[in-house]
Each structure stands twice: as structure tokens, then as C-alpha cells.
Coordinates of C-alpha atoms in Angstrom, one line a residue:
Chain A
M9 CA -23.3 35.8 13.8
T10 CA -20.7 36.4 11.2
I11 CA -18.4 33.7 9.8
K12 CA -15.6 35.2 11.8
E13 CA -17.6 35.2 15.1
T14 CA -18.7 31.6 14.6
Q15 CA -15.1 30.6 14.1
D16 CA -13.9 32.4 17.1
E17 CA -16.6 30.8 19.2
L18 CA -15.5 27.3 18.1
I19 CA -11.8 28.2 18.8
E20 CA -12.9 29.2 22.3
D21 CA -14.9 25.9 22.8
F22 CA -11.8 23.9 21.8
S23 CA -9.5 25.9 24.0
L24 CA -11.1 24.1 27.0
F25 CA -9.2 21.0 25.9
D26 CA -5.5 20.9 26.4
D27 CA -4.8 17.5 24.8
W28 CA -5.7 15.7 21.6
M29 CA -8.0 13.3 23.4
G30 CA -10.3 15.9 24.6
K31 CA -10.4 17.6 21.2
Y32 CA -11.1 14.3 19.5
E33 CA -13.8 13.3 22.0
Y34 CA -15.5 16.6 21.4
L35 CA -15.2 16.2 17.6
I36 CA -16.6 12.7 17.9
Q37 CA -19.5 14.1 20.0
L38 CA -20.2 16.7 17.4
G39 CA -20.2 14.0 14.7
K40 CA -22.6 11.9 16.7
D41 CA -24.9 14.7 17.7
L42 CA -25.7 15.9 14.2
P43 CA -27.7 13.9 11.8
L44 CA -26.7 16.2 9.1
I45 CA -28.2 15.2 5.9
D46 CA -31.5 13.8 4.7
D47 CA -30.9 10.2 3.5
K48 CA -32.5 11.1 0.1
Y49 CA -29.6 13.5 -0.5
K50 CA -27.0 10.8 0.1
K51 CA -26.8 10.0 -3.5
E52 CA -24.0 9.6 -6.0
E53 CA -24.2 13.2 -7.3
N54 CA -23.7 14.6 -3.8
L55 CA -20.8 12.3 -3.0
I56 CA -17.3 13.8 -2.5
K57 CA -15.0 10.9 -2.7
G58 CA -12.0 10.8 -0.5
C59 CA -9.9 7.7 -0.6
Q60 CA -10.4 7.1 3.1
S61 CA -13.8 8.5 4.1
R62 CA -16.8 9.7 2.0
V63 CA -18.6 13.0 2.4
W64 CA -22.0 13.9 1.0
L65 CA -22.8 17.6 0.5
H66 CA -26.2 19.0 -0.4
I67 CA -26.7 22.7 -1.1
D68 CA -29.8 24.9 -1.0
Y69 CA -30.0 28.6 -1.9
T70 CA -32.9 30.7 -0.6
G71 CA -33.2 34.4 0.2
N72 CA -29.6 35.1 -0.7
K73 CA -28.5 32.5 1.9
V74 CA -26.6 29.4 1.0
I75 CA -27.7 26.4 3.2
Y76 CA -25.3 23.5 3.3
T77 CA -26.0 20.1 4.8
A78 CA -23.5 17.3 4.8
D79 CA -22.6 13.9 6.2
S80 CA -19.7 11.5 6.3
D81 CA -19.4 7.8 6.9
A82 CA -16.4 8.3 9.3
I83 CA -17.4 9.9 12.6
I84 CA -14.3 12.1 13.0
T85 CA -14.7 13.5 9.5
K86 CA -18.3 14.0 10.3
G87 CA -17.4 16.1 13.3
L88 CA -15.1 18.2 11.2
V89 CA -17.7 18.5 8.5
S90 CA -20.3 19.6 11.0
M91 CA -18.1 22.5 12.2
V92 CA -17.4 23.7 8.6
I93 CA -21.2 23.6 7.9
H94 CA -21.9 25.4 11.2
V95 CA -19.4 28.2 10.2
L96 CA -20.4 28.7 6.5
S97 CA -24.1 27.8 6.3
N98 CA -26.7 30.5 6.3
H99 CA -24.5 33.2 4.8
S100 CA -24.6 35.0 1.5
P101 CA -22.5 33.8 -1.4
E102 CA -20.4 36.9 -1.1
E103 CA -19.6 36.3 2.6
I104 CA -18.7 32.7 1.9
V105 CA -16.5 33.5 -1.1
N106 CA -14.6 36.2 1.0
S107 CA -14.4 34.1 4.1
D108 CA -11.0 33.0 5.5
L109 CA -11.4 29.6 7.2
Y110 CA -8.8 29.8 10.0
F111 CA -10.5 27.9 12.8
I112 CA -9.4 24.4 11.9
D113 CA -5.8 25.5 12.0
K114 CA -6.3 27.4 15.2
I115 CA -7.8 24.5 17.1
G116 CA -4.9 22.4 16.1
L117 CA -6.7 20.1 13.6
H118 CA -4.9 21.5 10.5
E119 CA -3.6 18.0 9.6
H120 CA -7.2 17.0 8.6
L121 CA -7.0 19.6 5.8
S122 CA -3.9 18.0 4.3
P123 CA -4.6 16.7 0.7
T124 CA -2.8 13.5 1.7
R125 CA -5.4 12.7 4.3
S126 CA -7.9 12.3 1.5
N127 CA -10.8 12.3 3.8
G128 CA -13.0 14.5 1.6
L129 CA -12.9 17.5 3.9
L130 CA -10.7 19.7 1.8
S131 CA -12.6 18.8 -1.4
M132 CA -15.8 19.6 0.4
I133 CA -14.6 23.1 1.4
K134 CA -13.5 23.7 -2.2
Q135 CA -16.9 22.6 -3.4
M136 CA -18.7 24.8 -1.0
K137 CA -16.7 27.9 -2.0
L138 CA -17.0 27.1 -5.7
Y139 CA -20.7 26.8 -5.4
A140 CA -20.9 30.2 -3.6
F141 CA -18.6 31.7 -6.2
A142 CA -20.9 30.5 -9.0
L143 CA -23.9 31.9 -7.3
Q144 CA -22.1 35.2 -6.7
S145 CA -21.2 35.5 -10.4
K146 CA -24.8 34.7 -11.4
V147 CA -26.1 37.4 -9.1
N148 CA -23.6 40.0 -10.3
N149 CA -24.4 39.3 -13.9
Chain B
M4 CA 20.0 -22.3 18.6
K5 CA 18.6 -20.6 21.7
F6 CA 16.3 -18.5 19.7
F7 CA 14.0 -21.3 18.7
M8 CA 13.6 -23.0 22.1
K9 CA 10.6 -22.4 24.3
N10 CA 11.1 -21.5 28.0
D11 CA 11.0 -18.3 29.9
N12 CA 14.7 -17.6 29.7
I13 CA 14.8 -18.1 26.0
I14 CA 11.9 -15.8 25.3
E15 CA 14.0 -13.1 26.8
S16 CA 16.8 -13.9 24.5
T17 CA 14.4 -13.7 21.5
E18 CA 13.4 -10.2 22.7
F19 CA 17.1 -9.3 23.1
K20 CA 17.7 -10.3 19.5
V21 CA 14.9 -8.1 18.3
E22 CA 16.2 -5.2 20.3
M23 CA 19.6 -5.7 18.6
I24 CA 17.9 -5.7 15.1
R25 CA 15.9 -2.6 15.9
K26 CA 19.2 -0.7 16.5
D27 CA 19.9 -1.2 12.8
F28 CA 16.8 0.8 11.8
P29 CA 17.2 4.5 12.8
L30 CA 13.6 5.5 12.1
L31 CA 12.3 3.0 14.6
T32 CA 13.6 5.2 17.4
T33 CA 11.7 8.2 16.3
T34 CA 8.7 9.7 18.1
V35 CA 5.3 10.6 16.6
H36 CA 3.0 13.1 18.3
G37 CA 5.4 12.8 21.3
K38 CA 5.0 9.0 21.5
P39 CA 7.5 6.3 20.4
L40 CA 6.7 5.2 16.9
V41 CA 5.0 1.8 16.6
Y42 CA 5.5 1.0 12.9
L43 CA 3.0 -1.6 11.8
D44 CA 2.6 -0.5 8.1
N45 CA 5.3 -2.8 6.7
A46 CA 3.1 -4.1 4.0
A47 CA 3.0 -0.6 2.5
T48 CA 6.7 -0.1 2.9
S49 CA 9.4 -1.3 5.2
Q50 CA 12.0 0.8 7.1
K51 CA 15.6 0.8 6.0
P52 CA 18.6 -0.5 7.9
W53 CA 21.8 1.6 8.3
D54 CA 23.5 -0.8 5.8
V55 CA 21.1 0.4 3.0
I56 CA 21.1 4.1 4.1
K57 CA 24.9 4.2 4.2
A58 CA 25.2 2.4 0.9
I59 CA 23.1 5.1 -0.7
E60 CA 25.3 7.8 0.7
N61 CA 28.4 5.8 -0.4
Y62 CA 27.1 5.6 -3.9
Y63 CA 26.7 9.4 -4.3
A64 CA 29.9 10.1 -2.4
H65 CA 32.1 7.6 -4.2
Q66 CA 30.5 5.9 -7.2
N67 CA 28.0 8.2 -8.9
S68 CA 28.3 7.9 -12.7
N69 CA 26.1 6.8 -15.6
I70 CA 26.3 3.1 -16.3
H71 CA 26.8 0.8 -19.3
R72 CA 28.2 3.5 -21.6
G73 CA 31.1 5.2 -20.0
V74 CA 34.7 4.6 -20.9
H75 CA 35.9 6.3 -17.7
Y76 CA 36.8 4.8 -14.4
L77 CA 33.7 5.9 -12.4
S78 CA 31.3 4.7 -15.0
Q79 CA 33.0 1.3 -14.9
L80 CA 32.8 1.3 -11.1
A81 CA 29.1 2.1 -11.1
T82 CA 28.4 -0.4 -13.8
E83 CA 30.2 -3.1 -12.0
A84 CA 28.3 -2.4 -8.8
Y85 CA 24.9 -2.3 -10.6
E86 CA 25.6 -5.6 -12.4
E87 CA 26.9 -7.1 -9.2
S88 CA 23.6 -6.3 -7.6
R89 CA 21.8 -8.1 -10.5
K90 CA 23.8 -11.2 -9.7
K91 CA 22.9 -10.9 -6.0
V92 CA 19.2 -10.7 -6.9
A93 CA 19.6 -13.7 -9.3
Q94 CA 21.2 -15.7 -6.5
F95 CA 18.6 -14.6 -4.0
I96 CA 15.7 -16.0 -6.1
N97 CA 17.8 -18.6 -7.8
T98 CA 17.4 -17.8 -11.4
A99 CA 19.0 -19.9 -14.1
H100 CA 20.7 -16.9 -15.6
N101 CA 21.6 -13.4 -14.4
H102 CA 20.0 -11.8 -17.4
E103 CA 16.6 -13.2 -16.4
V104 CA 16.6 -10.4 -13.8
I105 CA 15.2 -7.2 -15.3
F106 CA 15.4 -4.1 -13.1
T107 CA 12.2 -2.1 -13.0
K108 CA 10.7 0.8 -11.0
G109 CA 8.8 -1.7 -8.8
T110 CA 6.1 -4.4 -8.8
T111 CA 3.6 -2.3 -10.7
D112 CA 6.1 -1.4 -13.4
G113 CA 7.1 -5.1 -13.8
I114 CA 3.4 -6.2 -14.2
N115 CA 2.9 -3.4 -16.8
L116 CA 6.0 -4.5 -18.6
V117 CA 4.6 -8.0 -19.0
A118 CA 1.1 -6.8 -19.8
S119 CA 2.6 -4.6 -22.6
S120 CA 5.3 -6.8 -24.0
F121 CA 4.0 -10.3 -23.4
G122 CA 0.5 -9.0 -24.2
R123 CA 1.4 -7.6 -27.6
K124 CA 2.9 -10.8 -28.7
F125 CA 0.8 -13.5 -27.1
I126 CA -2.6 -12.1 -26.1
H127 CA -5.2 -11.8 -28.8
S128 CA -8.9 -11.2 -29.2
G129 CA -10.9 -13.9 -27.4
D130 CA -8.1 -14.9 -25.1
I131 CA -8.5 -15.0 -21.3
I132 CA -6.2 -13.7 -18.6
M133 CA -6.8 -15.2 -15.3
I134 CA -6.4 -13.4 -12.0
S135 CA -8.0 -13.8 -8.5
T136 CA -10.5 -12.0 -6.3
M137 CA -7.7 -11.0 -3.9
E138 CA -5.4 -9.2 -6.3
H139 CA -4.0 -5.7 -5.7
H140 CA -5.2 -3.2 -8.3
S141 CA -1.7 -3.4 -9.8
N142 CA -2.5 -7.0 -10.8
I143 CA -5.9 -6.1 -12.1
V144 CA -5.8 -2.8 -14.0
P145 CA -2.8 -3.6 -16.3
W146 CA -4.7 -6.7 -17.5
Q147 CA -7.9 -4.7 -17.9
L148 CA -6.0 -2.2 -20.1
L149 CA -4.6 -5.0 -22.1
S150 CA -8.0 -6.6 -22.5
E151 CA -9.4 -3.3 -23.7
Y152 CA -7.1 -3.0 -26.6
S153 CA -6.5 -6.7 -27.4
G154 CA -10.1 -7.9 -27.1
A155 CA -9.2 -10.4 -24.4
S156 CA -11.1 -10.8 -21.2
L157 CA -10.4 -11.4 -17.5
S158 CA -11.6 -14.3 -15.5
V159 CA -11.4 -14.3 -11.8
I160 CA -10.6 -17.2 -9.5
P161 CA -13.0 -17.1 -6.5
I162 CA -12.1 -17.3 -2.8
N163 CA -13.8 -18.6 0.3
E164 CA -14.8 -16.5 3.3
K165 CA -11.5 -17.2 5.0
G166 CA -9.7 -15.7 2.0
E167 CA -8.4 -18.8 0.4
L168 CA -8.4 -19.5 -3.4
L169 CA -10.9 -22.2 -4.5
L170 CA -8.5 -24.5 -6.3
D171 CA -11.2 -26.8 -7.6
Q172 CA -13.0 -23.9 -9.3
F173 CA -9.7 -22.7 -10.6
K174 CA -9.0 -26.1 -12.3
S175 CA -12.5 -26.1 -13.8
M176 CA -11.9 -22.6 -15.3
L177 CA -8.8 -23.5 -17.2
N178 CA -9.1 -24.1 -20.9
K179 CA -7.2 -23.4 -24.1
K180 CA -8.3 -19.8 -24.3
V181 CA -6.5 -19.0 -21.0
K182 CA -3.1 -17.4 -22.0
L183 CA -1.8 -16.2 -18.7
V184 CA -2.5 -16.8 -15.0
C185 CA -1.5 -13.9 -12.7
I186 CA -1.6 -14.5 -8.9
A187 CA -0.4 -12.8 -5.8
Y188 CA 1.9 -15.1 -3.7
V189 CA 0.8 -13.3 -0.5
S190 CA -2.3 -11.1 -0.3
N191 CA -1.5 -7.6 0.8
T192 CA -4.9 -7.2 2.5
L193 CA -5.6 -10.7 3.9
G194 CA -2.1 -12.0 4.4
T195 CA -3.1 -15.3 2.7
V196 CA -0.1 -17.3 1.4
N197 CA -1.4 -18.8 -1.8
P198 CA -0.4 -22.3 -3.0
V199 CA 1.4 -20.8 -6.0
K200 CA 3.6 -23.9 -6.7
K201 CA 0.4 -25.9 -7.1
I202 CA -1.2 -23.2 -9.2
I203 CA 1.9 -23.2 -11.5
E204 CA 1.9 -27.0 -11.8
I205 CA -1.8 -27.1 -12.7
S206 CA -1.5 -24.2 -15.2
H207 CA 1.6 -25.8 -16.9
Q208 CA -0.5 -28.9 -17.5
Y209 CA -2.4 -26.7 -19.9
N210 CA 0.8 -25.0 -21.1
I211 CA -0.3 -21.7 -19.5
P212 CA 2.4 -19.5 -18.2
V213 CA 2.1 -18.0 -14.7
L214 CA 3.1 -14.6 -13.3
I215 CA 3.6 -14.4 -9.6
D216 CA 3.1 -11.0 -7.8
A217 CA 5.6 -11.5 -5.0
A218 CA 5.5 -7.9 -3.6
Q219 CA 4.2 -9.2 -0.3
A220 CA 6.2 -12.5 -0.3
I221 CA 9.8 -11.5 -1.0
Q222 CA 10.3 -10.1 2.5
H223 CA 8.7 -13.1 4.3
L224 CA 9.6 -16.3 2.4
P225 CA 12.5 -17.8 0.6
I226 CA 11.8 -17.8 -3.1
D227 CA 13.4 -20.1 -5.6
V228 CA 12.0 -19.3 -9.1
Q229 CA 13.4 -22.6 -10.6
E230 CA 11.8 -24.7 -7.9
L231 CA 8.5 -22.8 -8.3
D232 CA 8.9 -23.0 -12.1
C233 CA 7.0 -19.7 -12.5
D234 CA 7.3 -17.9 -15.8
F235 CA 7.4 -14.4 -14.4
L236 CA 7.8 -13.1 -10.8
V237 CA 7.7 -9.5 -9.8
F238 CA 8.6 -7.6 -6.6
S239 CA 9.7 -4.2 -5.2
G240 CA 12.8 -3.2 -3.4
H241 CA 11.2 -0.9 -0.9
K242 CA 9.1 -3.6 0.8
M243 CA 12.2 -5.7 1.4
Y244 CA 14.1 -3.1 3.4
G245 CA 15.7 -1.7 0.3
P246 CA 15.4 1.6 -1.6
T247 CA 12.3 3.0 -3.2
G248 CA 12.1 3.2 -7.0
I249 CA 13.7 -0.2 -7.8
G250 CA 12.0 -3.5 -8.5
V251 CA 12.6 -6.7 -10.2
L252 CA 10.9 -8.6 -13.0
Y253 CA 12.1 -12.2 -13.2
G254 CA 11.2 -13.9 -16.5
K255 CA 12.2 -17.2 -18.0
E256 CA 14.7 -16.6 -20.7
K257 CA 12.6 -18.1 -23.4
W258 CA 9.7 -15.7 -22.7
L259 CA 12.0 -12.6 -22.4
E260 CA 13.8 -13.5 -25.7
D261 CA 10.4 -13.8 -27.5
M262 CA 8.8 -10.7 -26.1
P263 CA 9.2 -7.3 -27.9
P264 CA 10.8 -4.5 -25.9
Y265 CA 8.7 -2.5 -23.5
Q266 CA 10.0 1.0 -23.9
G267 CA 12.3 2.5 -26.5
G268 CA 15.4 4.6 -25.7
G269 CA 19.0 4.4 -24.7
D270 CA 20.6 1.2 -23.5
M271 CA 17.9 -1.1 -25.0
I272 CA 19.3 -0.9 -28.6
K273 CA 22.1 -2.6 -30.5
T274 CA 22.0 -0.3 -33.6
V275 CA 19.7 2.5 -34.6
S276 CA 19.0 3.8 -38.0
F277 CA 15.9 5.6 -39.4
D278 CA 15.1 2.4 -41.4
K279 CA 15.6 -0.2 -38.7
T280 CA 16.6 -0.5 -35.1
T281 CA 17.9 -3.7 -33.6
Y282 CA 17.6 -4.4 -29.9
N283 CA 20.1 -5.1 -27.3
E284 CA 20.4 -8.5 -25.6
L285 CA 18.8 -9.5 -22.3
P286 CA 18.4 -7.9 -19.8
F287 CA 19.1 -4.5 -21.4
K288 CA 16.4 -5.0 -24.0
F289 CA 13.9 -4.2 -21.3
E290 CA 15.9 -1.5 -19.5
A291 CA 15.5 1.7 -21.6
G292 CA 16.9 4.9 -20.3
T293 CA 19.1 5.7 -17.3
P294 CA 17.8 3.5 -14.5
N295 CA 17.6 4.2 -10.8
I296 CA 21.3 3.3 -10.4
E297 CA 21.7 4.1 -6.7
A298 CA 18.6 2.0 -5.8
G299 CA 19.7 -0.8 -8.0
I300 CA 23.1 -1.0 -6.4
C301 CA 21.7 -0.7 -2.8
L302 CA 19.1 -3.4 -3.3
A303 CA 22.1 -5.8 -2.9
N304 CA 22.6 -4.4 0.6
A305 CA 19.0 -5.1 1.5
I306 CA 19.4 -8.6 0.3
A307 CA 22.6 -9.1 2.2
Y308 CA 20.8 -7.8 5.4
I309 CA 17.9 -10.3 5.0
K310 CA 20.2 -13.2 4.2
N311 CA 22.2 -12.4 7.3
I312 CA 19.2 -12.7 9.6
G313 CA 17.9 -15.7 7.6
F314 CA 14.4 -16.6 6.6
D315 CA 14.1 -19.3 9.3
Q316 CA 14.4 -16.7 12.0
I317 CA 12.4 -14.1 10.1
H318 CA 9.5 -16.6 9.7
R319 CA 9.6 -17.8 13.3
H320 CA 9.6 -14.3 14.7
E321 CA 6.9 -12.9 12.4
H322 CA 4.7 -16.0 12.8
E323 CA 4.9 -15.6 16.6
L324 CA 3.9 -12.0 16.3
L325 CA 1.0 -12.9 13.9
E326 CA -0.3 -15.5 16.3
Y327 CA 0.1 -13.4 19.4
A328 CA -1.6 -10.3 17.7
T329 CA -4.4 -12.5 16.3
D330 CA -5.2 -13.9 19.8
E331 CA -5.0 -10.6 21.5
L332 CA -7.0 -8.6 19.0
L333 CA -9.7 -11.2 19.0
K334 CA -10.2 -10.6 22.7
I335 CA -11.6 -7.2 21.8
A336 CA -15.5 -7.3 21.7
G337 CA -16.9 -6.7 18.2
L338 CA -13.5 -7.1 16.4
K339 CA -13.5 -9.3 13.3
I340 CA -10.4 -10.3 11.4
I341 CA -10.8 -10.2 7.6
G342 CA -8.6 -13.0 6.2
T343 CA -8.4 -16.1 8.3
A344 CA -6.6 -18.5 5.9
A345 CA -4.7 -21.4 7.2
H346 CA -1.5 -20.1 5.8
K347 CA -0.9 -16.5 6.5
A348 CA 2.0 -14.0 6.4
S349 CA 2.2 -11.4 9.2
V350 CA -0.6 -9.2 8.0
I351 CA -3.8 -8.7 10.0
S352 CA -6.8 -6.8 8.5
F353 CA -9.7 -6.2 10.9
I354 CA -12.9 -4.2 11.5
V355 CA -14.6 -3.4 14.7
D356 CA -18.5 -3.3 14.8
N357 CA -19.7 -0.4 12.6
I358 CA -16.7 1.8 13.4
H359 CA -15.1 3.3 10.3
P360 CA -11.5 2.1 9.8
Y361 CA -10.4 5.7 9.1
D362 CA -11.5 6.8 12.6
I363 CA -9.6 4.0 14.3
G364 CA -6.5 4.8 12.1
L365 CA -6.7 8.5 13.2
I366 CA -6.8 7.6 16.9
L367 CA -4.0 5.1 16.5
D368 CA -1.9 7.7 14.7
K369 CA -2.3 10.0 17.7
L370 CA -1.0 7.2 19.9
G371 CA 2.1 6.9 17.6
I372 CA 0.9 3.7 16.0
A373 CA 1.2 3.6 12.2
V374 CA -1.3 1.3 10.5
R375 CA -3.0 1.4 7.1
T376 CA -6.7 2.0 6.7
G377 CA -9.0 1.8 3.7
H378 CA -9.4 -0.6 0.8
H379 CA -5.6 -1.3 0.4
C380 CA -6.0 -1.1 -3.4
T381 CA -8.1 -4.2 -3.4
Q382 CA -11.6 -2.8 -4.0
P383 CA -13.0 -6.0 -5.6
L384 CA -11.9 -7.9 -2.4
M385 CA -13.7 -5.3 -0.2
D386 CA -16.8 -5.8 -2.4
F387 CA -16.5 -9.6 -1.8
Y388 CA -16.6 -9.1 2.0
G389 CA -19.2 -6.3 1.7
I390 CA -17.1 -3.8 3.6
A391 CA -15.7 -0.3 2.7
G392 CA -12.3 -1.0 4.2
T393 CA -10.3 -2.4 7.1
V394 CA -7.6 -1.5 9.5
R395 CA -4.4 -3.3 8.6
A396 CA -1.5 -4.0 10.9
S397 CA 1.5 -5.6 9.1
F398 CA 4.5 -6.9 11.0
A399 CA 8.2 -7.1 10.1
F400 CA 11.0 -9.0 11.9
Y401 CA 11.9 -5.8 13.8
N402 CA 8.4 -5.6 15.5
T403 CA 8.0 -6.7 19.1
K404 CA 5.3 -8.3 21.3
E405 CA 5.3 -5.0 23.3
E406 CA 4.3 -3.2 20.1
V407 CA 1.5 -5.7 19.6
D408 CA 0.3 -4.9 23.1
Q409 CA 0.4 -1.2 22.3
L410 CA -1.7 -1.9 19.2
V411 CA -4.2 -3.8 21.1
S412 CA -4.5 -1.2 23.9
G413 CA -4.7 1.5 21.2
V414 CA -7.5 -0.2 19.4
K415 CA -9.4 -0.6 22.7
K416 CA -9.0 3.1 23.4
A417 CA -10.1 4.0 19.9
V418 CA -13.2 1.8 20.3
R419 CA -14.0 3.3 23.6
M420 CA -13.8 6.8 22.2
L421 CA -15.7 6.0 19.0
S422 CA -18.5 3.8 20.4

């Protein structure tokens, strides 16, 4: 599935909920369902500090695919993180660099990407793209 | 007065009074995510009454001019209003002289001023600056910076599990090397009201001056700096229903006279030549540059508003809310209040089981309830309790019991969703 297709699928999933409570309950469920990161990767180097919640991001690169795993100490952030991972993981650096992440906005959760939220999500996405960009440059050179 | 009596009829009249007060605060009638706003983040900043909002408009419409240097009419008008406000502040906290009131940008600015000016003159290598475990970062970091370049060190007064200062330990820590004691009057995270008068008394027995961080006290308690006998006291306008960007540093005349200026620039000089500059008298010596004139003037309106309600009524109402909210919140299974001191202002920090405070805050926000979550700029205090953060609800005199009920049902809902 392409990055776009995965995003569209998530948008469809969320369209089932017509109020914030349904959306949040689904997000919380996503957060609970996914033990996202091996505890050994929950180390200082992998920590993205938000003022409010913390996010750990671990990155592997094999066979021209970037594999992201991540976790957060706050469950709603974890739900958001799991969706971003689901969308971007297992793609080539080029696909990731060129991707346009529109699904968070479309499902009405754009407020979580505000820098003022300082939940670590925005920094995590930046970090993911930056890493893919670095890999892409390496491959091209 | 009916307000203070306890029977069913009178409780109604209490509520009636609050409803009247709420009409003075336009933002309290707003809606958030389609729900009426329940504003319980007053320790971060308070809402503003029409009196203050209109005074700001009036300043720009009728008074705007630079102060202290103009020969023209408007400049005189603005200067008079600004200096009149200084007098109102001086009366409000009962200073011995009007020029002991230094206008700053806020509490943080006031502490930095003392750290810089008092520090340069009176703190030397080997000296000790004493703070407490419950201080806000603003009353920690300026002293750490000062310690770094002066070679002084910090010593920290411990607290008990309830969030109360250990006075016996404090006494045993005092010695000739301690050059300044800096203590919050009210803890922004725990709500603890510290026995500052006692702390000042004890410190003065050792001739140690005391700085009181009154950022969380000025809106809740009457403060008389001469009765307290504090050497410095700092607070912000925006937490006391006044404008943002204005604060006050009170300092005893003898200290302020002895301290070198903080910043150089206009207004703080008497004469300038390339060989030698002489400094202006108090308070202007510490007020370099064009200040926040509008906020300085309108701080007087906030003070008038508070005085008009009166601290007796403020305290009674806020204490009632504190007790009611404490009782009701504690009925929620797994909820633990962080900060259970015997003397508290209307601030409640809490955690629920292993639920992250940020998650609770997000759900409450969706319900229109504004609280603060996180470490509240008191990370060492969070380390003391071994937690990452709390949810903090802080009440003002315009909050109601119905809002407490909404908070409690909101927390219950959040816990249901997150467990």
C-alpha cells in the first residue's frame, strides 16, 4: 500500500465517528493495542522531548525500506504516533521525503500537530523525514 | 454580611454574588469546542475584568505618550497616570516609600534583577543562596546563573510529603555564608502557603535578607511588606487580573540604594558622558528604557477591582471552592492529590493511577475545561514526588461550585476513556 493509500484508509476509518469522543476512544484504543517499541530502544538518544509528553523513536533501514518504531508515555500521543508509523514505515527514503502527511488534518486532529502542544509528535515527524532525507542523500551520492 | 452566613438561602446569595462578578469578565462567557468555558488555569494567568480592558483602550485612545521626558501635555498625562499607579501599588502592599516599587516585566524579571544587581554587589565566591524544593524554575535558574559566575552555591530547604517546608531543617542550615533566602509565598504547583513571616524572622536573626516570590500569593492574600519585613518581594500583573508584561519588584530602600543598576539605557541615568555616567534616583535607576506604560497604568485598575471585592470575600469563596473540589475529587478512585499542606491557596494538583496528566488534560479541553498539565516549571519538585507531572486546577474568585462539579465529572469521563 502506498503512503497515500494508507492515509486514505485511516481517513475512512475515522469517518465512522461523528464526534470527538468516538475519535479519541479509537485513538486511545490504537495507543493501547500497539506495544510499539522494544524497551531496549527507550533510551535517551531515542527520546524526543516534548514539554508535555515524551516520544521515543527508533529507526532501522534495510532493503531500501525505512522501518520506524516508536512509543510515548501518554496514550493519546501514542495513538497518534502509531498512526504516523503505520503510514510512513516500510517505505523507501524517497517515498517518505516526498510524502505529504494530510491524514491528521483530514480526520480533524490537526490541533495535535501544533507546536504549542509540545507533545513530541511534530518533532517526531520532522525527525522521521530528516532521517529519510539523510538516507536519500547518501544513496544518491 | 449575608455572604458569610451558612444556611440554604445564603448559599444562594453567595452564588448570586459570583454570578454578578462573572459578568465583569467577558472571556468567561466564551465557548470552547462548543461547550461553555470552565476556566481553571488561574495560576497560569487570570482573566481580565472590563475595568482593566476598558482602561487599556482608554490609555491608547486618550493618554498614549512616552513618560518621564516629555514637556508636552500628553506626556505629562501619561507620566502622572503611570506614577499614580506606582502609588496604588505601594499602598496595596504597604511600602514605606513609593520609590520602593520598581516596575518590571513580571515576577521572573524581578528575580533576575535582584540576582543580577544584588548578586553583583553582595554575593561572592563561597557564599550560599538558599531556596526551597518547591520553587518555580524562575526562582531557581537565576540563582544558578548567579552561582555559576560568582562561585556561590545553592542550598535547598527540604519539604515533607504533604508539601510543607521543614522549618527545623531550615534553621539548622542557616549560617554566616548564607547571603540570601528566596522563597515562594505560595507554591504554584502544590498550593502550599508558606510561613514566610516566620522564615523572614528567623533569617533576620542571622542578618540574612529574604526575597519573597509572591506570584501566586498577591491574588489570594493581603500582603503588607512592612509587616512581613521582607527585603524583596516580586509579583506579576497578569496573575492578579491585570495586564500581561508588567510586574513589581518591591525592595527595601536601603538595598535598592546600595545595589548597582540592572540594565543601562534611557530613564535610569542622571548624567552621561563618555568618562562617567551617574545614575538616576529610585525607582528610575532600575527602570531603563521605555516601559510597558499601558500595563503599568492599568495595573492600578486591577488593584482597584481586587480591593473592591476585598480579600475577606476572596479568601472565603476561594477556600470554599478549594475544600469542595478537594472533597469531590478525592471521591474518584485512584485519584491522588499532590500537595496536602495544612495551609493552601486554591490550587489542586492531582494524578490518577498511571494515567498521563497530558491525556487527562486533552480530554478535559474537549469538554471545555481549561487546566494545566505537566511539571508546572517545578521539575525538582516533580522529582521529589517521583512523578512526571500533574493535572492542576487553580481557582479564582469568579469560579463556581458548578464548575467544580464539571471538573469532577470531566475527570471521571477522562478516567473512563483512558483506563
